[in-house]
Amino acid sequence: MECRMKCRVLLIFFLIAAFLSGCGYSREEKQQMKEISQISKENAVNYIKDKYGFEAEVTGADVCTKRFEVLAHPTILGCAVVSMKYDGKKIKVHISGMTDTLQGTDDFQHDVISEEAKEYFTSLLGYEIQDFYIEYANGEEKNLISELYQSGDIENFLQNHAACIRIDDCRNQDLTDFPETNPKAAAFLEQCAAAYRMKAILISYRSEEDYLRGYEHTYGRGGVMDFEIEQDGLYICSYAVFEKENTEYRRFELQEYDGIIISCIDKTEGNDLAASSNQTEWKDLGETQKAPVSDVYSIGREEHGAITVYIPYDRFSEDWKGKRIYIQHYGNDKWWQYKPITSRTRDGKYIFFTFHNFEGRGFDFAAF
């Protein structure tokens, strides 16, 4: 038995050693990466000088690799992203490191493109923009282009680059009426989404203070336009998403019950949610095994869609002693109980969680 155990340990050791050796680069590959790095740096200097007429300082280079198989180490691609700086400004250049070349892509003009795009959309929309974000992709690298951008040519640029755009305002707008109140801008955004692969999201916050309290300001990055935007329903009045296959205009509804604020997408006239307390029995499913320290709150909704609950932090920490929140709901022909993921708002005034209500039945929650 002891011999068998030793053999197993040795086998595991050799398997780990083989795996680790397979994950590293050989001496020849390391030398190849060193050569690619050096050539790419020289190419980047020449590329920037040829394109813009100045010589930038190289500060580093990351050789590009890609993993094609799960257990194999990444394949060396023969190019690099070179970090540079000029006159205090950082620059990235994606360029070959295999042969001498003046063909590459860079982000030197991203600030100019972003500023002119913001000015363009400010004029198109006819209102002040609180925050503006634009990204565009060339392969896997963001905000790098090969051509020289000509100032004032932003509309043509947007037609030739698959841009992702976020436009925030603090005007408490109801964007569900956007096609009627701003038909020119709506038509332009819908056309760009359909014809030029643009993705855009307009977000109207309830006030500038609410914008500052907002939980997240990264919508639109990486082409993911409204992921988890329901977490910001307390601060956002409405939003509109423009994508090739999907144009949506959404408004958040807020309801207050017993000092707790509940948020959902507004779909019907009047209150979309039915809120009550101590009207539902907390079931003994072996998850909590004790009585709640709070009321048992019930949130009912027949519509599908996310529901976010904001609980005043003072109540949670003082009245409920910072206990854990549990949810119970019926789905897939059975009852479920679990701890939702809770977060705290940026200003610290609320803790919140989201229930996605896939079956349109609602849920109960309490603190234990």
mmCIF file of C-alpha atoms in Angstrom:
data_model
loop_
_atom_site.group_PDB
_atom_site.id
_atom_site.type_symbol
_atom_site.label_atom_id
_atom_site.label_comp_id
_atom_site.label_asym_id
_atom_site.label_seq_id
_atom_site.Cartn_x
_atom_site.Cartn_y
_atom_site.Cartn_z
ATOM 1 C CA MET A 1 0.000 0.000 0.000
ATOM 2 C CA GLU A 2 2.821 2.402 0.918
ATOM 3 C CA CYS A 3 4.630 1.601 -2.350
ATOM 4 C CA ARG A 4 1.430 2.252 -4.306
ATOM 5 C CA MET A 5 0.964 5.632 -2.627
ATOM 6 C CA LYS A 6 4.571 6.604 -3.424
ATOM 7 C CA CYS A 7 4.037 5.642 -7.063
ATOM 8 C CA ARG A 8 0.916 7.806 -7.233
ATOM 9 C CA VAL A 9 2.765 10.771 -5.729
ATOM 10 C CA LEU A 10 5.631 10.337 -8.214
ATOM 11 C CA LEU A 11 3.178 10.065 -11.114
ATOM 12 C CA ILE A 12 1.425 13.262 -10.050
ATOM 13 C CA PHE A 13 4.808 14.987 -9.689
ATOM 14 C CA PHE A 14 5.906 13.975 -13.197
ATOM 15 C CA LEU A 15 2.550 15.019 -14.677
ATOM 16 C CA ILE A 16 2.825 18.452 -13.047
ATOM 17 C CA ALA A 17 6.426 18.807 -14.203
ATOM 18 C CA ALA A 18 5.459 17.823 -17.746
ATOM 19 C CA PHE A 19 2.554 20.281 -17.712
ATOM 20 C CA LEU A 20 4.718 23.135 -16.448
ATOM 21 C CA SER A 21 7.434 22.425 -18.984
ATOM 22 C CA GLY A 22 4.792 22.423 -21.722
ATOM 23 C CA CYS A 23 3.574 25.847 -20.576
ATOM 24 C CA GLY A 24 6.967 27.558 -20.844
ATOM 25 C CA TYR A 25 8.855 28.746 -23.891
ATOM 26 C CA SER A 26 11.966 27.014 -25.172
ATOM 27 C CA ARG A 27 15.311 28.789 -25.385
ATOM 28 C CA GLU A 28 14.845 29.178 -29.138
ATOM 29 C CA GLU A 29 11.373 30.666 -28.679
ATOM 30 C CA LYS A 30 12.630 33.115 -26.071
ATOM 31 C CA GLN A 31 15.345 34.216 -28.498
ATOM 32 C CA GLN A 32 12.717 34.577 -31.230
ATOM 33 C CA MET A 33 10.580 36.790 -28.973
ATOM 34 C CA LYS A 34 13.606 38.912 -28.143
ATOM 35 C CA GLU A 35 14.305 39.428 -31.854
ATOM 36 C CA ILE A 36 10.642 40.230 -32.592
ATOM 37 C CA SER A 37 10.639 42.771 -29.761
ATOM 38 C CA GLN A 38 13.766 44.488 -31.074
ATOM 39 C CA ILE A 39 12.626 44.634 -34.713
ATOM 40 C CA SER A 40 9.130 45.829 -33.720
ATOM 41 C CA LYS A 41 10.631 48.686 -31.695
ATOM 42 C CA GLU A 42 12.717 49.820 -34.654
ATOM 43 C CA ASN A 43 9.723 49.478 -36.971
ATOM 44 C CA ALA A 44 7.504 51.486 -34.600
ATOM 45 C CA VAL A 45 9.968 54.392 -34.508
ATOM 46 C CA ASN A 46 10.163 54.470 -38.307
ATOM 47 C CA TYR A 47 6.391 54.032 -38.692
ATOM 48 C CA ILE A 48 5.567 56.996 -36.423
ATOM 49 C CA LYS A 49 8.200 59.176 -38.074
ATOM 50 C CA ASP A 50 6.891 58.337 -41.543
ATOM 51 C CA LYS A 51 3.236 58.859 -40.594
ATOM 52 C CA TYR A 52 3.413 61.906 -38.304
ATOM 53 C CA GLY A 53 6.842 63.399 -38.926
ATOM 54 C CA PHE A 54 8.269 63.125 -35.408
ATOM 55 C CA GLU A 55 10.417 60.621 -33.570
ATOM 56 C CA ALA A 56 8.859 59.015 -30.485
ATOM 57 C CA GLU A 57 10.711 57.372 -27.611
ATOM 58 C CA VAL A 58 10.214 53.624 -27.102
ATOM 59 C CA THR A 59 9.349 52.628 -23.534
ATOM 60 C CA GLY A 60 8.558 48.940 -24.006
ATOM 61 C CA ALA A 61 7.177 46.210 -26.238
ATOM 62 C CA ASP A 62 4.852 43.254 -25.650
ATOM 63 C CA VAL A 63 5.217 40.459 -28.187
ATOM 64 C CA CYS A 64 1.805 39.252 -29.367
ATOM 65 C CA THR A 65 0.845 35.660 -28.609
ATOM 66 C CA LYS A 66 -2.315 33.608 -28.895
ATOM 67 C CA ARG A 67 -3.379 30.363 -27.239
ATOM 68 C CA PHE A 68 -4.950 28.028 -29.799
ATOM 69 C CA GLU A 69 -5.270 24.985 -27.516
ATOM 70 C CA VAL A 70 -6.139 24.839 -23.828
ATOM 71 C CA LEU A 71 -3.027 23.057 -22.568
ATOM 72 C CA ALA A 72 -0.530 24.384 -25.111
ATOM 73 C CA HIS A 73 1.472 27.505 -24.352
ATOM 74 C CA PRO A 74 0.576 30.566 -26.445
ATOM 75 C CA THR A 75 1.838 30.695 -30.032
ATOM 76 C CA ILE A 76 4.160 33.573 -30.941
ATOM 77 C CA LEU A 77 2.480 35.664 -33.643
ATOM 78 C CA GLY A 78 5.447 37.609 -34.974
ATOM 79 C CA CYS A 79 4.223 41.089 -34.043
ATOM 80 C CA ALA A 80 4.210 43.306 -30.966
ATOM 81 C CA VAL A 81 2.436 46.196 -29.286
ATOM 82 C CA VAL A 82 5.115 48.824 -28.774
ATOM 83 C CA SER A 83 4.684 51.451 -26.039
ATOM 84 C CA MET A 84 6.052 54.892 -26.880
ATOM 85 C CA LYS A 85 5.836 58.473 -25.717
ATOM 86 C CA TYR A 86 6.174 61.852 -27.371
ATOM 87 C CA ASP A 87 5.891 65.284 -25.790
ATOM 88 C CA GLY A 88 4.410 63.742 -22.630
ATOM 89 C CA LYS A 89 1.821 61.702 -24.523
ATOM 90 C CA LYS A 90 1.714 57.894 -24.476
ATOM 91 C CA ILE A 91 1.354 56.059 -27.774
ATOM 92 C CA LYS A 92 0.735 52.416 -28.659
ATOM 93 C CA VAL A 93 1.811 50.926 -31.984
ATOM 94 C CA HIS A 94 0.891 47.455 -33.230
ATOM 95 C CA ILE A 95 3.457 46.385 -35.823
ATOM 96 C CA SER A 96 5.333 43.398 -37.232
ATOM 97 C CA GLY A 97 8.575 42.263 -35.648
ATOM 98 C CA MET A 98 9.540 39.817 -38.376
ATOM 99 C CA THR A 99 10.700 42.135 -41.185
ATOM 100 C CA ASP A 100 11.296 45.832 -41.724
ATOM 101 C CA THR A 101 7.991 47.585 -42.400
ATOM 102 C CA LEU A 102 6.192 50.919 -42.274
ATOM 103 C CA GLN A 103 2.761 49.250 -42.074
ATOM 104 C CA GLY A 104 1.156 49.322 -38.638
ATOM 105 C CA THR A 105 -1.621 50.755 -36.489
ATOM 106 C CA ASP A 106 -1.504 53.250 -33.627
ATOM 107 C CA ASP A 107 -3.667 55.222 -31.179
ATOM 108 C CA PHE A 108 -1.899 58.606 -31.405
ATOM 109 C CA GLN A 109 -5.012 60.354 -32.759
ATOM 110 C CA HIS A 110 -7.538 58.750 -30.415
ATOM 111 C CA ASP A 111 -7.908 61.893 -28.284
ATOM 112 C CA VAL A 112 -8.597 64.027 -31.370
ATOM 113 C CA ILE A 113 -11.087 61.505 -32.744
ATOM 114 C CA SER A 114 -12.838 61.264 -29.366
ATOM 115 C CA GLU A 115 -13.103 65.041 -28.980
ATOM 116 C CA GLU A 116 -14.412 65.582 -32.508
ATOM 117 C CA ALA A 117 -16.886 62.728 -32.111
ATOM 118 C CA LYS A 118 -18.160 64.305 -28.875
ATOM 119 C CA GLU A 119 -18.591 67.665 -30.626
ATOM 120 C CA TYR A 120 -20.394 65.960 -33.511
ATOM 121 C CA PHE A 121 -22.885 64.171 -31.268
ATOM 122 C CA THR A 122 -23.423 67.242 -29.107
ATOM 123 C CA SER A 123 -24.524 69.088 -32.239
ATOM 124 C CA LEU A 124 -26.607 66.160 -33.489
ATOM 125 C CA LEU A 125 -28.405 65.583 -30.179
ATOM 126 C CA GLY A 126 -28.835 69.253 -29.347
ATOM 127 C CA TYR A 127 -28.004 68.970 -25.641
ATOM 128 C CA GLU A 128 -25.012 69.002 -23.325
ATOM 129 C CA ILE A 129 -23.185 65.721 -22.904
ATOM 130 C CA GLN A 130 -21.980 64.842 -19.397
ATOM 131 C CA ASP A 131 -19.570 62.121 -20.486
ATOM 132 C CA PHE A 132 -18.600 60.606 -23.824
ATOM 133 C CA TYR A 133 -16.758 57.384 -24.631
ATOM 134 C CA ILE A 134 -15.737 55.913 -27.970
ATOM 135 C CA GLU A 135 -13.740 52.839 -28.882
ATOM 136 C CA TYR A 136 -13.066 51.185 -32.216
ATOM 137 C CA ALA A 137 -11.219 48.015 -33.018
ATOM 138 C CA ASN A 138 -8.594 46.878 -35.497
ATOM 139 C CA GLY A 139 -8.307 43.144 -34.971
ATOM 140 C CA GLU A 140 -7.945 42.528 -31.234
ATOM 141 C CA GLU A 141 -6.375 45.892 -30.407
ATOM 142 C CA LYS A 142 -8.692 48.767 -29.454
ATOM 143 C CA ASN A 143 -8.456 52.309 -30.756
ATOM 144 C CA LEU A 144 -5.626 51.629 -33.207
ATOM 145 C CA ILE A 145 -5.910 52.759 -36.840
ATOM 146 C CA SER A 146 -3.570 52.558 -39.813
ATOM 147 C CA GLU A 147 -4.696 55.628 -41.758
ATOM 148 C CA LEU A 148 -4.021 59.256 -40.936
ATOM 149 C CA TYR A 149 -7.237 60.756 -39.570
ATOM 150 C CA GLN A 150 -8.144 64.047 -41.221
ATOM 151 C CA SER A 151 -9.609 66.529 -38.744
ATOM 152 C CA GLY A 152 -13.259 67.296 -39.468
ATOM 153 C CA ASP A 153 -13.908 63.944 -41.153
ATOM 154 C CA ILE A 154 -15.605 62.269 -38.178
ATOM 155 C CA GLU A 155 -18.788 61.248 -39.994
ATOM 156 C CA ASN A 156 -16.800 59.394 -42.651
ATOM 157 C CA PHE A 157 -14.618 57.888 -39.916
ATOM 158 C CA LEU A 158 -17.668 56.501 -38.104
ATOM 159 C CA GLN A 159 -18.883 54.927 -41.328
ATOM 160 C CA ASN A 160 -15.570 53.113 -41.826
ATOM 161 C CA HIS A 161 -14.891 51.910 -38.278
ATOM 162 C CA ALA A 162 -17.074 49.694 -36.122
ATOM 163 C CA ALA A 163 -17.291 52.089 -33.187
ATOM 164 C CA CYS A 164 -18.782 51.500 -29.744
ATOM 165 C CA ILE A 165 -20.092 54.735 -28.240
ATOM 166 C CA ARG A 166 -21.542 55.772 -24.871
ATOM 167 C CA ILE A 167 -23.191 59.160 -24.384
ATOM 168 C CA ASP A 168 -24.257 60.201 -20.870
ATOM 169 C CA ASP A 169 -26.357 63.189 -19.886
ATOM 170 C CA CYS A 170 -27.832 64.430 -16.597
ATOM 171 C CA ARG A 171 -31.105 65.813 -17.978
ATOM 172 C CA ASN A 172 -33.533 63.237 -16.548
ATOM 173 C CA GLN A 173 -34.781 62.504 -20.062
ATOM 174 C CA ASP A 174 -37.374 59.925 -20.970
ATOM 175 C CA LEU A 175 -35.585 58.303 -23.905
ATOM 176 C CA THR A 176 -38.512 56.015 -24.683
ATOM 177 C CA ASP A 177 -39.831 59.054 -26.589
ATOM 178 C CA PHE A 178 -36.497 59.651 -28.338
ATOM 179 C CA PRO A 179 -37.659 58.714 -31.904
ATOM 180 C CA GLU A 180 -40.443 61.325 -31.603
ATOM 181 C CA THR A 181 -38.564 64.073 -29.734
ATOM 182 C CA ASN A 182 -35.296 63.740 -31.659
ATOM 183 C CA PRO A 183 -36.108 61.952 -34.933
ATOM 184 C CA LYS A 184 -32.986 63.103 -36.808
ATOM 185 C CA ALA A 185 -30.598 61.758 -34.155
ATOM 186 C CA ALA A 186 -32.594 58.545 -33.725
ATOM 187 C CA ALA A 187 -32.580 57.906 -37.472
ATOM 188 C CA PHE A 188 -28.836 58.565 -37.713
ATOM 189 C CA LEU A 189 -27.993 56.209 -34.854
ATOM 190 C CA GLU A 190 -30.282 53.485 -36.186
ATOM 191 C CA GLN A 191 -28.738 53.828 -39.661
ATOM 192 C CA CYS A 192 -25.181 53.676 -38.319
ATOM 193 C CA ALA A 193 -26.049 50.584 -36.287
ATOM 194 C CA ALA A 194 -27.625 48.863 -39.298
ATOM 195 C CA ALA A 195 -25.166 49.894 -42.026
ATOM 196 C CA TYR A 196 -21.842 50.619 -40.307
ATOM 197 C CA ARG A 197 -21.828 48.191 -37.354
ATOM 198 C CA MET A 198 -21.828 51.032 -34.841
ATOM 199 C CA LYS A 199 -23.033 50.229 -31.341
ATOM 200 C CA ALA A 200 -24.235 53.114 -29.204
ATOM 201 C CA ILE A 201 -25.899 53.623 -25.839
ATOM 202 C CA LEU A 202 -27.467 56.872 -24.645
ATOM 203 C CA ILE A 203 -27.935 57.111 -20.872
ATOM 204 C CA SER A 204 -29.900 59.875 -19.153
ATOM 205 C CA TYR A 205 -29.181 60.194 -15.428
ATOM 206 C CA ARG A 206 -31.739 61.749 -13.098
ATOM 207 C CA SER A 207 -29.312 64.536 -12.075
ATOM 208 C CA GLU A 208 -25.621 65.375 -11.943
ATOM 209 C CA GLU A 209 -25.576 64.180 -8.335
ATOM 210 C CA ASP A 210 -27.061 60.857 -9.430
ATOM 211 C CA TYR A 211 -24.429 60.581 -12.147
ATOM 212 C CA LEU A 212 -21.718 60.907 -9.506
ATOM 213 C CA ARG A 213 -23.465 58.305 -7.350
ATOM 214 C CA GLY A 214 -23.786 55.895 -10.279
ATOM 215 C CA TYR A 215 -22.443 52.446 -9.562
ATOM 216 C CA GLU A 216 -20.888 51.855 -12.988
ATOM 217 C CA HIS A 217 -19.685 54.087 -15.838
ATOM 218 C CA THR A 218 -18.204 51.494 -18.192
ATOM 219 C CA TYR A 219 -21.212 50.673 -20.351
ATOM 220 C CA GLY A 220 -20.297 50.244 -24.001
ATOM 221 C CA ARG A 221 -16.721 49.123 -23.442
ATOM 222 C CA GLY A 222 -15.803 46.014 -25.372
ATOM 223 C CA GLY A 223 -19.084 46.229 -27.291
ATOM 224 C CA VAL A 224 -21.184 45.199 -24.276
ATOM 225 C CA MET A 225 -23.687 48.026 -24.181
ATOM 226 C CA ASP A 226 -26.002 47.592 -21.183
ATOM 227 C CA PHE A 227 -24.648 44.677 -19.148
ATOM 228 C CA GLU A 228 -25.959 44.966 -15.551
ATOM 229 C CA ILE A 229 -27.332 48.467 -16.160
ATOM 230 C CA GLU A 230 -30.246 47.491 -13.920
ATOM 231 C CA GLN A 231 -27.862 47.984 -10.977
ATOM 232 C CA ASP A 232 -27.954 51.722 -11.742
ATOM 233 C CA GLY A 233 -31.736 51.997 -11.936
ATOM 234 C CA LEU A 234 -31.738 54.162 -8.824
ATOM 235 C CA TYR A 235 -29.744 56.823 -10.676
ATOM 236 C CA ILE A 236 -30.671 56.405 -14.353
ATOM 237 C CA CYS A 237 -33.965 57.708 -15.683
ATOM 238 C CA SER A 238 -33.770 55.968 -19.069
ATOM 239 C CA TYR A 239 -31.446 54.655 -21.744
ATOM 240 C CA ALA A 240 -31.442 53.716 -25.434
ATOM 241 C CA VAL A 241 -29.333 51.040 -27.132
ATOM 242 C CA PHE A 242 -28.581 50.994 -30.859
ATOM 243 C CA GLU A 243 -27.199 47.765 -32.319
ATOM 244 C CA LYS A 244 -27.510 46.155 -35.738
ATOM 245 C CA GLU A 245 -30.101 43.596 -34.687
ATOM 246 C CA ASN A 246 -31.452 45.336 -31.613
ATOM 247 C CA THR A 247 -32.711 48.853 -30.864
ATOM 248 C CA GLU A 248 -34.154 49.341 -27.380
ATOM 249 C CA TYR A 249 -35.615 52.307 -25.530
ATOM 250 C CA ARG A 250 -35.951 51.676 -21.786
ATOM 251 C CA ARG A 251 -37.085 53.712 -18.752
ATOM 252 C CA PHE A 252 -36.556 52.733 -15.115
ATOM 253 C CA GLU A 253 -39.382 52.775 -12.601
ATOM 254 C CA LEU A 254 -38.724 53.348 -8.897
ATOM 255 C CA GLN A 255 -41.085 52.255 -6.142
ATOM 256 C CA GLU A 256 -40.604 52.725 -2.421
ATOM 257 C CA TYR A 257 -41.909 50.372 0.210
ATOM 258 C CA ASP A 258 -41.106 50.628 3.926
ATOM 259 C CA GLY A 259 -38.077 52.806 3.134
ATOM 260 C CA ILE A 260 -36.733 50.251 0.646
ATOM 261 C CA ILE A 261 -36.440 51.313 -3.003
ATOM 262 C CA ILE A 262 -37.199 48.831 -5.750
ATOM 263 C CA SER A 263 -36.215 49.399 -9.375
ATOM 264 C CA CYS A 264 -37.290 47.733 -12.622
ATOM 265 C CA ILE A 265 -37.799 48.534 -16.294
ATOM 266 C CA ASP A 266 -41.071 50.448 -16.631
ATOM 267 C CA LYS A 267 -43.393 48.532 -18.978
ATOM 268 C CA THR A 268 -46.964 49.302 -17.919
ATOM 269 C CA GLU A 269 -49.059 52.200 -16.676
ATOM 270 C CA GLY A 270 -48.989 52.564 -12.884
ATOM 271 C CA ASN A 271 -46.869 50.472 -10.551
ATOM 272 C CA ASP A 272 -45.217 47.495 -12.219
ATOM 273 C CA LEU A 273 -44.376 45.892 -8.870
ATOM 274 C CA ALA A 274 -46.499 44.668 -5.988
ATOM 275 C CA ALA A 275 -44.623 45.020 -2.689
ATOM 276 C CA SER A 276 -45.729 43.707 0.710
ATOM 277 C CA SER A 277 -44.278 42.366 3.956
ATOM 278 C CA ASN A 278 -45.053 39.430 6.231
ATOM 279 C CA GLN A 279 -47.716 38.165 3.850
ATOM 280 C CA THR A 280 -45.659 35.143 2.783
ATOM 281 C CA GLU A 281 -44.277 32.330 4.923
ATOM 282 C CA TRP A 282 -40.527 31.794 4.861
ATOM 283 C CA LYS A 283 -40.165 28.142 3.964
ATOM 284 C CA ASP A 284 -38.024 25.665 5.860
ATOM 285 C CA LEU A 285 -35.703 24.425 3.097
ATOM 286 C CA GLY A 286 -32.650 23.950 5.303
ATOM 287 C CA GLU A 287 -30.869 27.052 4.045
ATOM 288 C CA THR A 288 -31.476 29.545 6.863
ATOM 289 C CA GLN A 289 -32.535 27.338 9.799
ATOM 290 C CA LYS A 290 -33.651 30.243 11.968
ATOM 291 C CA ALA A 291 -36.106 33.111 12.108
ATOM 292 C CA PRO A 292 -35.340 36.264 10.101
ATOM 293 C CA VAL A 293 -34.241 39.437 11.885
ATOM 294 C CA SER A 294 -36.257 41.482 9.373
ATOM 295 C CA ASP A 295 -39.725 41.300 7.908
ATOM 296 C CA VAL A 296 -40.213 38.889 5.034
ATOM 297 C CA TYR A 297 -40.621 41.169 2.015
ATOM 298 C CA SER A 298 -42.412 40.028 -1.119
ATOM 299 C CA ILE A 299 -41.921 41.625 -4.531
ATOM 300 C CA GLY A 300 -44.417 40.498 -7.141
ATOM 301 C CA ARG A 301 -44.215 41.063 -10.878
ATOM 302 C CA GLU A 302 -45.786 39.150 -13.734
ATOM 303 C CA GLU A 303 -43.396 40.592 -16.344
ATOM 304 C CA HIS A 304 -39.986 39.045 -16.953
ATOM 305 C CA GLY A 305 -36.962 41.228 -16.252
ATOM 306 C CA ALA A 306 -34.478 42.273 -13.602
ATOM 307 C CA ILE A 307 -35.601 43.762 -10.283
ATOM 308 C CA THR A 308 -33.060 45.582 -8.114
ATOM 309 C CA VAL A 309 -33.651 46.168 -4.411
ATOM 310 C CA TYR A 310 -31.906 49.034 -2.578
ATOM 311 C CA ILE A 311 -31.877 48.683 1.218
ATOM 312 C CA PRO A 312 -30.782 51.715 3.320
ATOM 313 C CA TYR A 313 -27.387 50.839 4.753
ATOM 314 C CA ASP A 314 -28.287 52.212 8.197
ATOM 315 C CA ARG A 315 -31.202 49.805 8.438
ATOM 316 C CA PHE A 316 -29.107 46.904 7.192
ATOM 317 C CA SER A 317 -26.212 47.574 9.585
ATOM 318 C CA GLU A 318 -28.141 48.744 12.654
ATOM 319 C CA ASP A 319 -31.651 47.273 12.610
ATOM 320 C CA TRP A 320 -30.657 44.070 10.824
ATOM 321 C CA LYS A 321 -27.180 43.912 12.410
ATOM 322 C CA GLY A 322 -25.464 43.448 9.043
ATOM 323 C CA LYS A 323 -26.978 40.011 8.615
ATOM 324 C CA ARG A 324 -27.015 38.153 5.315
ATOM 325 C CA ILE A 325 -29.830 38.647 2.833
ATOM 326 C CA TYR A 326 -31.604 35.571 1.524
ATOM 327 C CA ILE A 327 -33.991 35.224 -1.407
ATOM 328 C CA GLN A 328 -36.666 32.611 -1.911
ATOM 329 C CA HIS A 329 -38.653 32.068 -5.089
ATOM 330 C CA TYR A 330 -40.462 29.382 -7.047
ATOM 331 C CA GLY A 331 -39.008 28.235 -10.358
ATOM 332 C CA ASN A 332 -38.569 25.072 -12.410
ATOM 333 C CA ASP A 333 -41.335 23.420 -10.364
ATOM 334 C CA LYS A 334 -39.593 23.829 -7.008
ATOM 335 C CA TRP A 335 -38.758 26.376 -4.300
ATOM 336 C CA TRP A 336 -35.287 27.901 -4.099
ATOM 337 C CA GLN A 337 -33.469 29.778 -1.335
ATOM 338 C CA TYR A 338 -30.022 31.360 -1.643
ATOM 339 C CA LYS A 339 -27.873 34.387 -0.821
ATOM 340 C CA PRO A 340 -27.853 36.912 -3.664
ATOM 341 C CA ILE A 341 -24.724 38.849 -4.554
ATOM 342 C CA THR A 342 -24.966 42.137 -2.652
ATOM 343 C CA SER A 343 -23.039 45.336 -3.336
ATOM 344 C CA ARG A 344 -22.927 48.780 -1.790
ATOM 345 C CA THR A 345 -23.676 51.963 -3.706
ATOM 346 C CA ARG A 346 -20.826 54.349 -4.435
ATOM 347 C CA ASP A 347 -22.077 56.853 -1.826
ATOM 348 C CA GLY A 348 -22.477 54.109 0.771
ATOM 349 C CA LYS A 349 -26.151 54.851 1.426
ATOM 350 C CA TYR A 350 -27.598 51.554 0.192
ATOM 351 C CA ILE A 351 -26.747 47.933 -0.242
ATOM 352 C CA PHE A 352 -28.417 46.356 -3.231
ATOM 353 C CA PHE A 353 -28.980 43.105 -5.074
ATOM 354 C CA THR A 354 -30.664 42.108 -8.322
ATOM 355 C CA PHE A 355 -33.192 39.352 -8.964
ATOM 356 C CA HIS A 356 -33.597 38.504 -12.652
ATOM 357 C CA ASN A 357 -37.165 37.170 -12.479
ATOM 358 C CA PHE A 358 -36.775 34.824 -15.441
ATOM 359 C CA GLU A 359 -40.155 33.154 -14.849
ATOM 360 C CA GLY A 360 -42.135 36.298 -14.066
ATOM 361 C CA ARG A 361 -43.240 35.208 -10.597
ATOM 362 C CA GLY A 362 -41.442 37.597 -8.255
ATOM 363 C CA PHE A 363 -39.618 36.650 -5.050
ATOM 364 C CA ASP A 364 -39.353 37.083 -1.272
ATOM 365 C CA PHE A 365 -36.349 38.263 0.721
ATOM 366 C CA ALA A 366 -35.347 38.686 4.341
ATOM 367 C CA ALA A 367 -32.261 39.128 6.535
ATOM 368 C CA PHE A 368 -30.978 36.265 8.684
#
